[in-house]
Amino acid sequence: MARRKEHTHDEIRAMATAAVLRHLEVEPLDSLSLRKVAAAIGYVPSTLVNLFGSYQGLLLAVAEQTLDELYRRLAAKAQAFQDHASQDHASQDLAVQSQASESSQLEAMATAYQQFAFDQPRAFQLVFELKATEEQGLSDHHAQLIAQLFGLIESCLARLLPELSAEQLLLASRALWGGVHGLVSLALDDKLFAPGIGIEQAISHHLAVQLKGLGYDKEALCC
């Protein structure tokens, strides 16, 4: 058992969230408990209650860490496409080329989202299945992480469809990504029920249909 004050509060928080994530790599959440997490890092459960407020608070902290990593993966994909577009000086009209890049960027982010879910399925599911208690609620940081994740989608749509208002962008980003999330969740549970159709193909089709419905015509731009 670790001695009192052997670690700082921040270190203990990091140790606890890391212990939960390690567990989720191999075992389901329902086989974990606050006592098991405390034992894994050499502290008593009351220490974790003091730091996180409750077991639910600990899981919310894990969800925040997972959201942050998910954001970083999608942001990296988005940045890679922006860098590529800025360096590409092909003869194709630059405005057309830019819009095609934004469309491809959405697909790349959706693919990264799907890959993250399949790499870390239990951590991914925790983020969306976990509910905050009425007393505790979601922290401002948690809400900010969700907002910045959707911000990536909104920014891409704003460049792709500049005629959309802020309210339309908000709705479009949620509807578009809600479909991506739904397809990924079904595929995770092996309930896509589409023989011969892979999750990547389903996501690509969904994005194409949604974008066309919003007024983006990729075929017209590319011809």
PDB file of C-alpha atoms in Angstrom:
ATOM      1  CA  MET A   1       0.000   0.000   0.000  1.00  0.00           C
ATOM      2  CA  ALA A   2       1.373   3.400  -0.966  1.00  0.00           C
ATOM      3  CA  ARG A   3       2.292   5.749   1.859  1.00  0.00           C
ATOM      4  CA  ARG A   4       0.268   8.879   2.405  1.00  0.00           C
ATOM      5  CA  LYS A   5       1.377  11.776   0.230  1.00  0.00           C
ATOM      6  CA  GLU A   6       3.741   9.544  -1.718  1.00  0.00           C
ATOM      7  CA  HIS A   7       2.017  10.875  -4.833  1.00  0.00           C
ATOM      8  CA  THR A   8       0.377  14.193  -5.618  1.00  0.00           C
ATOM      9  CA  HIS A   9      -3.362  14.363  -6.195  1.00  0.00           C
ATOM     10  CA  ASP A  10      -2.804  14.799  -9.922  1.00  0.00           C
ATOM     11  CA  GLU A  11      -0.549  11.747  -9.996  1.00  0.00           C
ATOM     12  CA  ILE A  12      -3.127   9.633  -8.180  1.00  0.00           C
ATOM     13  CA  ARG A  13      -5.849  10.818 -10.554  1.00  0.00           C
ATOM     14  CA  ALA A  14      -3.683   9.848 -13.531  1.00  0.00           C
ATOM     15  CA  MET A  15      -2.867   6.468 -11.974  1.00  0.00           C
ATOM     16  CA  ALA A  16      -6.544   5.731 -11.333  1.00  0.00           C
ATOM     17  CA  THR A  17      -7.752   6.657 -14.818  1.00  0.00           C
ATOM     18  CA  ALA A  18      -4.896   4.676 -16.360  1.00  0.00           C
ATOM     19  CA  ALA A  19      -5.870   1.659 -14.256  1.00  0.00           C
ATOM     20  CA  VAL A  20      -9.459   1.859 -15.522  1.00  0.00           C
ATOM     21  CA  LEU A  21      -8.305   2.114 -19.132  1.00  0.00           C
ATOM     22  CA  ARG A  22      -5.960  -0.865 -18.697  1.00  0.00           C
ATOM     23  CA  HIS A  23      -8.850  -2.880 -17.322  1.00  0.00           C
ATOM     24  CA  LEU A  24     -11.095  -1.912 -20.232  1.00  0.00           C
ATOM     25  CA  GLU A  25      -8.511  -3.166 -22.706  1.00  0.00           C
ATOM     26  CA  VAL A  26      -9.174  -6.742 -21.568  1.00  0.00           C
ATOM     27  CA  GLU A  27     -12.291  -6.833 -19.382  1.00  0.00           C
ATOM     28  CA  PRO A  28     -15.783  -5.278 -19.401  1.00  0.00           C
ATOM     29  CA  LEU A  29     -16.648  -2.382 -17.144  1.00  0.00           C
ATOM     30  CA  ASP A  30     -19.100  -4.372 -15.034  1.00  0.00           C
ATOM     31  CA  SER A  31     -16.217  -6.481 -13.695  1.00  0.00           C
ATOM     32  CA  LEU A  32     -14.543  -3.388 -12.251  1.00  0.00           C
ATOM     33  CA  SER A  33     -15.193  -1.503  -9.013  1.00  0.00           C
ATOM     34  CA  LEU A  34     -13.810   1.412  -7.054  1.00  0.00           C
ATOM     35  CA  ARG A  35     -12.194  -1.017  -4.639  1.00  0.00           C
ATOM     36  CA  LYS A  36     -10.437  -2.872  -7.474  1.00  0.00           C
ATOM     37  CA  VAL A  37      -9.115   0.371  -8.968  1.00  0.00           C
ATOM     38  CA  ALA A  38      -7.838   1.509  -5.568  1.00  0.00           C
ATOM     39  CA  ALA A  39      -6.128  -1.836  -4.962  1.00  0.00           C
ATOM     40  CA  ALA A  40      -4.519  -1.735  -8.410  1.00  0.00           C
ATOM     41  CA  ILE A  41      -2.783   1.565  -7.655  1.00  0.00           C
ATOM     42  CA  GLY A  42      -2.000   0.882  -3.996  1.00  0.00           C
ATOM     43  CA  TYR A  43      -4.491   3.214  -2.322  1.00  0.00           C
ATOM     44  CA  VAL A  44      -7.693   2.825  -0.329  1.00  0.00           C
ATOM     45  CA  PRO A  45     -11.106   3.540  -1.931  1.00  0.00           C
ATOM     46  CA  SER A  46     -11.673   6.593   0.269  1.00  0.00           C
ATOM     47  CA  THR A  47      -8.694   8.279  -1.384  1.00  0.00           C
ATOM     48  CA  LEU A  48     -10.376   7.985  -4.770  1.00  0.00           C
ATOM     49  CA  VAL A  49     -13.688   9.189  -3.364  1.00  0.00           C
ATOM     50  CA  ASN A  50     -11.918  12.264  -1.998  1.00  0.00           C
ATOM     51  CA  LEU A  51     -10.405  12.977  -5.419  1.00  0.00           C
ATOM     52  CA  PHE A  52     -13.247  12.042  -7.777  1.00  0.00           C
ATOM     53  CA  GLY A  53     -16.296  12.404  -5.540  1.00  0.00           C
ATOM     54  CA  SER A  54     -17.527   8.906  -6.362  1.00  0.00           C
ATOM     55  CA  TYR A  55     -16.884   5.898  -8.586  1.00  0.00           C
ATOM     56  CA  GLN A  56     -19.087   7.600 -11.175  1.00  0.00           C
ATOM     57  CA  GLY A  57     -16.834  10.641 -10.961  1.00  0.00           C
ATOM     58  CA  LEU A  58     -13.817   8.453 -11.690  1.00  0.00           C
ATOM     59  CA  LEU A  59     -15.523   6.951 -14.733  1.00  0.00           C
ATOM     60  CA  LEU A  60     -16.462  10.421 -15.978  1.00  0.00           C
ATOM     61  CA  ALA A  61     -12.787  11.393 -15.713  1.00  0.00           C
ATOM     62  CA  VAL A  62     -11.902   8.337 -17.807  1.00  0.00           C
ATOM     63  CA  ALA A  63     -14.555   9.353 -20.335  1.00  0.00           C
ATOM     64  CA  GLU A  64     -13.025  12.841 -20.516  1.00  0.00           C
ATOM     65  CA  GLN A  65      -9.586  11.383 -21.164  1.00  0.00           C
ATOM     66  CA  THR A  66     -11.034   9.159 -23.891  1.00  0.00           C
ATOM     67  CA  LEU A  67     -12.844  12.102 -25.491  1.00  0.00           C
ATOM     68  CA  ASP A  68      -9.623  14.083 -25.497  1.00  0.00           C
ATOM     69  CA  GLU A  69      -7.743  11.281 -27.248  1.00  0.00           C
ATOM     70  CA  LEU A  70     -10.564  10.860 -29.751  1.00  0.00           C
ATOM     71  CA  TYR A  71     -10.463  14.580 -30.493  1.00  0.00           C
ATOM     72  CA  ARG A  72      -6.700  14.497 -30.997  1.00  0.00           C
ATOM     73  CA  ARG A  73      -7.005  11.660 -33.508  1.00  0.00           C
ATOM     74  CA  LEU A  74      -9.676  13.404 -35.533  1.00  0.00           C
ATOM     75  CA  ALA A  75      -7.911  16.761 -35.333  1.00  0.00           C
ATOM     76  CA  ALA A  76      -4.703  15.152 -36.606  1.00  0.00           C
ATOM     77  CA  LYS A  77      -6.595  13.761 -39.611  1.00  0.00           C
ATOM     78  CA  ALA A  78      -8.174  17.135 -40.305  1.00  0.00           C
ATOM     79  CA  GLN A  79      -4.841  18.926 -40.066  1.00  0.00           C
ATOM     80  CA  ALA A  80      -3.162  16.415 -42.367  1.00  0.00           C
ATOM     81  CA  PHE A  81      -5.748  17.122 -45.066  1.00  0.00           C
ATOM     82  CA  GLN A  82      -5.433  20.882 -44.638  1.00  0.00           C
ATOM     83  CA  ASP A  83      -1.655  20.662 -44.942  1.00  0.00           C
ATOM     84  CA  HIS A  84      -1.955  18.492 -48.052  1.00  0.00           C
ATOM     85  CA  ALA A  85      -4.460  20.880 -49.660  1.00  0.00           C
ATOM     86  CA  SER A  86      -2.265  23.918 -49.030  1.00  0.00           C
ATOM     87  CA  GLN A  87       0.713  22.222 -50.700  1.00  0.00           C
ATOM     88  CA  ASP A  88      -1.178  20.817 -53.681  1.00  0.00           C
ATOM     89  CA  HIS A  89      -0.860  23.068 -56.730  1.00  0.00           C
ATOM     90  CA  ALA A  90      -2.446  20.819 -59.369  1.00  0.00           C
ATOM     91  CA  SER A  91      -4.127  22.375 -62.406  1.00  0.00           C
ATOM     92  CA  GLN A  92      -7.597  21.632 -61.039  1.00  0.00           C
ATOM     93  CA  ASP A  93      -9.543  24.754 -60.025  1.00  0.00           C
ATOM     94  CA  LEU A  94      -8.493  25.595 -56.462  1.00  0.00           C
ATOM     95  CA  ALA A  95     -12.024  26.227 -55.171  1.00  0.00           C
ATOM     96  CA  VAL A  96     -13.226  22.883 -56.499  1.00  0.00           C
ATOM     97  CA  GLN A  97     -10.119  21.198 -55.174  1.00  0.00           C
ATOM     98  CA  SER A  98     -10.658  22.763 -51.757  1.00  0.00           C
ATOM     99  CA  GLN A  99     -14.237  21.499 -51.496  1.00  0.00           C
ATOM    100  CA  ALA A 100     -13.243  18.008 -52.611  1.00  0.00           C
ATOM    101  CA  SER A 101     -10.579  18.069 -49.904  1.00  0.00           C
ATOM    102  CA  GLU A 102     -13.145  19.039 -47.253  1.00  0.00           C
ATOM    103  CA  SER A 103     -15.365  16.147 -48.321  1.00  0.00           C
ATOM    104  CA  SER A 104     -12.427  13.743 -48.126  1.00  0.00           C
ATOM    105  CA  GLN A 105     -11.493  15.247 -44.774  1.00  0.00           C
ATOM    106  CA  LEU A 106     -14.892  14.320 -43.362  1.00  0.00           C
ATOM    107  CA  GLU A 107     -14.452  10.758 -44.592  1.00  0.00           C
ATOM    108  CA  ALA A 108     -10.970  10.616 -43.059  1.00  0.00           C
ATOM    109  CA  MET A 109     -12.274  11.818 -39.692  1.00  0.00           C
ATOM    110  CA  ALA A 110     -15.133   9.320 -39.831  1.00  0.00           C
ATOM    111  CA  THR A 111     -12.640   6.545 -40.574  1.00  0.00           C
ATOM    112  CA  ALA A 112     -10.464   7.657 -37.658  1.00  0.00           C
ATOM    113  CA  TYR A 113     -13.571   7.641 -35.440  1.00  0.00           C
ATOM    114  CA  GLN A 114     -14.398   4.106 -36.509  1.00  0.00           C
ATOM    115  CA  GLN A 115     -10.818   2.911 -36.052  1.00  0.00           C
ATOM    116  CA  PHE A 116     -10.643   4.387 -32.558  1.00  0.00           C
ATOM    117  CA  ALA A 117     -13.881   2.633 -31.626  1.00  0.00           C
ATOM    118  CA  PHE A 118     -12.550  -0.710 -32.845  1.00  0.00           C
ATOM    119  CA  ASP A 119      -9.160  -0.175 -31.189  1.00  0.00           C
ATOM    120  CA  GLN A 120     -10.685   0.751 -27.815  1.00  0.00           C
ATOM    121  CA  PRO A 121     -14.289  -0.516 -27.898  1.00  0.00           C
ATOM    122  CA  ARG A 122     -14.980  -0.541 -24.162  1.00  0.00           C
ATOM    123  CA  ALA A 123     -13.514   2.910 -23.561  1.00  0.00           C
ATOM    124  CA  PHE A 124     -15.434   4.205 -26.588  1.00  0.00           C
ATOM    125  CA  GLN A 125     -18.703   2.750 -25.338  1.00  0.00           C
ATOM    126  CA  LEU A 126     -18.087   4.113 -21.852  1.00  0.00           C
ATOM    127  CA  VAL A 127     -18.064   7.670 -23.202  1.00  0.00           C
ATOM    128  CA  PHE A 128     -21.567   7.360 -24.646  1.00  0.00           C
ATOM    129  CA  GLU A 129     -23.194   4.971 -22.183  1.00  0.00           C
ATOM    130  CA  LEU A 130     -22.098   6.713 -18.999  1.00  0.00           C
ATOM    131  CA  LYS A 131     -24.539   9.166 -17.448  1.00  0.00           C
ATOM    132  CA  ALA A 132     -23.685  11.917 -15.004  1.00  0.00           C
ATOM    133  CA  THR A 133     -25.569  11.956 -11.722  1.00  0.00           C
ATOM    134  CA  GLU A 134     -28.065  14.738 -11.079  1.00  0.00           C
ATOM    135  CA  GLU A 135     -25.937  15.967  -8.187  1.00  0.00           C
ATOM    136  CA  GLN A 136     -22.626  15.919 -10.048  1.00  0.00           C
ATOM    137  CA  GLY A 137     -23.584  16.631 -13.640  1.00  0.00           C
ATOM    138  CA  LEU A 138     -21.090  17.006 -16.473  1.00  0.00           C
ATOM    139  CA  SER A 139     -18.115  19.220 -15.739  1.00  0.00           C
ATOM    140  CA  ASP A 140     -17.421  22.298 -17.840  1.00  0.00           C
ATOM    141  CA  HIS A 141     -14.327  20.519 -19.109  1.00  0.00           C
ATOM    142  CA  HIS A 142     -16.397  17.520 -20.216  1.00  0.00           C
ATOM    143  CA  ALA A 143     -18.818  19.779 -22.072  1.00  0.00           C
ATOM    144  CA  GLN A 144     -15.901  21.605 -23.679  1.00  0.00           C
ATOM    145  CA  LEU A 145     -14.408  18.325 -24.927  1.00  0.00           C
ATOM    146  CA  ILE A 146     -17.699  17.389 -26.581  1.00  0.00           C
ATOM    147  CA  ALA A 147     -18.022  20.854 -28.108  1.00  0.00           C
ATOM    148  CA  GLN A 148     -14.518  20.824 -29.569  1.00  0.00           C
ATOM    149  CA  LEU A 149     -15.106  17.388 -31.085  1.00  0.00           C
ATOM    150  CA  PHE A 150     -18.239  18.615 -32.847  1.00  0.00           C
ATOM    151  CA  GLY A 151     -16.376  21.807 -33.683  1.00  0.00           C
ATOM    152  CA  LEU A 152     -14.169  19.827 -36.054  1.00  0.00           C
ATOM    153  CA  ILE A 153     -17.230  18.663 -37.960  1.00  0.00           C
ATOM    154  CA  GLU A 154     -18.860  22.093 -37.948  1.00  0.00           C
ATOM    155  CA  SER A 155     -15.692  23.771 -39.245  1.00  0.00           C
ATOM    156  CA  CYS A 156     -15.399  21.295 -42.094  1.00  0.00           C
ATOM    157  CA  LEU A 157     -19.054  21.702 -43.034  1.00  0.00           C
ATOM    158  CA  ALA A 158     -18.735  25.502 -42.857  1.00  0.00           C
ATOM    159  CA  ARG A 159     -15.958  25.429 -45.436  1.00  0.00           C
ATOM    160  CA  LEU A 160     -17.814  22.886 -47.547  1.00  0.00           C
ATOM    161  CA  LEU A 161     -21.195  24.643 -47.382  1.00  0.00           C
ATOM    162  CA  PRO A 162     -20.557  28.322 -46.560  1.00  0.00           C
ATOM    163  CA  GLU A 163     -24.196  29.236 -47.210  1.00  0.00           C
ATOM    164  CA  LEU A 164     -25.354  27.390 -44.068  1.00  0.00           C
ATOM    165  CA  SER A 165     -26.185  29.516 -41.036  1.00  0.00           C
ATOM    166  CA  ALA A 166     -24.688  28.830 -37.608  1.00  0.00           C
ATOM    167  CA  GLU A 167     -27.920  27.150 -36.514  1.00  0.00           C
ATOM    168  CA  GLN A 168     -27.995  24.993 -39.657  1.00  0.00           C
ATOM    169  CA  LEU A 169     -24.362  24.001 -39.118  1.00  0.00           C
ATOM    170  CA  LEU A 170     -25.128  22.984 -35.549  1.00  0.00           C
ATOM    171  CA  LEU A 171     -28.027  20.789 -36.642  1.00  0.00           C
ATOM    172  CA  ALA A 172     -26.237  19.400 -39.714  1.00  0.00           C
ATOM    173  CA  SER A 173     -23.124  18.422 -37.776  1.00  0.00           C
ATOM    174  CA  ARG A 174     -25.166  16.518 -35.177  1.00  0.00           C
ATOM    175  CA  ALA A 175     -27.323  14.769 -37.760  1.00  0.00           C
ATOM    176  CA  LEU A 176     -24.366  13.848 -39.956  1.00  0.00           C
ATOM    177  CA  TRP A 177     -22.157  12.596 -37.127  1.00  0.00           C
ATOM    178  CA  GLY A 178     -25.041  10.942 -35.322  1.00  0.00           C
ATOM    179  CA  GLY A 179     -25.359   8.676 -38.343  1.00  0.00           C
ATOM    180  CA  VAL A 180     -21.647   7.919 -38.325  1.00  0.00           C
ATOM    181  CA  HIS A 181     -21.786   7.093 -34.624  1.00  0.00           C
ATOM    182  CA  GLY A 182     -24.836   4.901 -35.089  1.00  0.00           C
ATOM    183  CA  LEU A 183     -23.200   2.882 -37.848  1.00  0.00           C
ATOM    184  CA  VAL A 184     -20.007   2.467 -35.825  1.00  0.00           C
ATOM    185  CA  SER A 185     -21.959   1.390 -32.731  1.00  0.00           C
ATOM    186  CA  LEU A 186     -23.936  -1.167 -34.722  1.00  0.00           C
ATOM    187  CA  ALA A 187     -20.758  -2.526 -36.279  1.00  0.00           C
ATOM    188  CA  LEU A 188     -19.117  -2.784 -32.848  1.00  0.00           C
ATOM    189  CA  ASP A 189     -22.004  -4.957 -31.677  1.00  0.00           C
ATOM    190  CA  ASP A 190     -21.938  -6.898 -34.966  1.00  0.00           C
ATOM    191  CA  LYS A 191     -25.479  -5.727 -35.686  1.00  0.00           C
ATOM    192  CA  LEU A 192     -25.015  -3.880 -38.950  1.00  0.00           C
ATOM    193  CA  PHE A 193     -26.730  -6.845 -40.660  1.00  0.00           C
ATOM    194  CA  ALA A 194     -25.518  -5.917 -44.137  1.00  0.00           C
ATOM    195  CA  PRO A 195     -23.812  -8.955 -45.710  1.00  0.00           C
ATOM    196  CA  GLY A 196     -21.084  -7.948 -48.135  1.00  0.00           C
ATOM    197  CA  ILE A 197     -21.083  -4.308 -46.986  1.00  0.00           C
ATOM    198  CA  GLY A 198     -18.282  -3.117 -44.744  1.00  0.00           C
ATOM    199  CA  ILE A 199     -18.525  -0.370 -42.151  1.00  0.00           C
ATOM    200  CA  GLU A 200     -16.258   1.896 -44.233  1.00  0.00           C
ATOM    201  CA  GLN A 201     -18.574   1.580 -47.236  1.00  0.00           C
ATOM    202  CA  ALA A 202     -21.636   2.251 -45.081  1.00  0.00           C
ATOM    203  CA  ILE A 203     -20.067   5.369 -43.567  1.00  0.00           C
ATOM    204  CA  SER A 204     -18.984   6.684 -46.968  1.00  0.00           C
ATOM    205  CA  HIS A 205     -22.499   6.206 -48.338  1.00  0.00           C
ATOM    206  CA  HIS A 206     -24.050   7.928 -45.327  1.00  0.00           C
ATOM    207  CA  LEU A 207     -21.769  10.952 -45.664  1.00  0.00           C
ATOM    208  CA  ALA A 208     -22.429  11.230 -49.398  1.00  0.00           C
ATOM    209  CA  VAL A 209     -26.207  11.119 -48.924  1.00  0.00           C
ATOM    210  CA  GLN A 210     -26.125  13.624 -46.054  1.00  0.00           C
ATOM    211  CA  LEU A 211     -23.891  16.070 -47.914  1.00  0.00           C
ATOM    212  CA  LYS A 212     -26.005  15.861 -51.044  1.00  0.00           C
ATOM    213  CA  GLY A 213     -29.081  16.564 -48.957  1.00  0.00           C
ATOM    214  CA  LEU A 214     -27.353  19.659 -47.593  1.00  0.00           C
ATOM    215  CA  GLY A 215     -26.660  20.899 -51.104  1.00  0.00           C
ATOM    216  CA  TYR A 216     -23.171  19.588 -51.805  1.00  0.00           C
ATOM    217  CA  ASP A 217     -22.873  17.896 -55.204  1.00  0.00           C
ATOM    218  CA  LYS A 218     -19.478  16.231 -55.419  1.00  0.00           C
ATOM    219  CA  GLU A 219     -20.094  14.866 -58.902  1.00  0.00           C
ATOM    220  CA  ALA A 220     -20.902  18.308 -60.290  1.00  0.00           C
ATOM    221  CA  LEU A 221     -17.809  19.783 -58.700  1.00  0.00           C
ATOM    222  CA  CYS A 222     -15.523  17.108 -60.030  1.00  0.00           C
ATOM    223  CA  CYS A 223     -16.741  17.200 -63.663  1.00  0.00           C
TER     224      CYS A 223
END
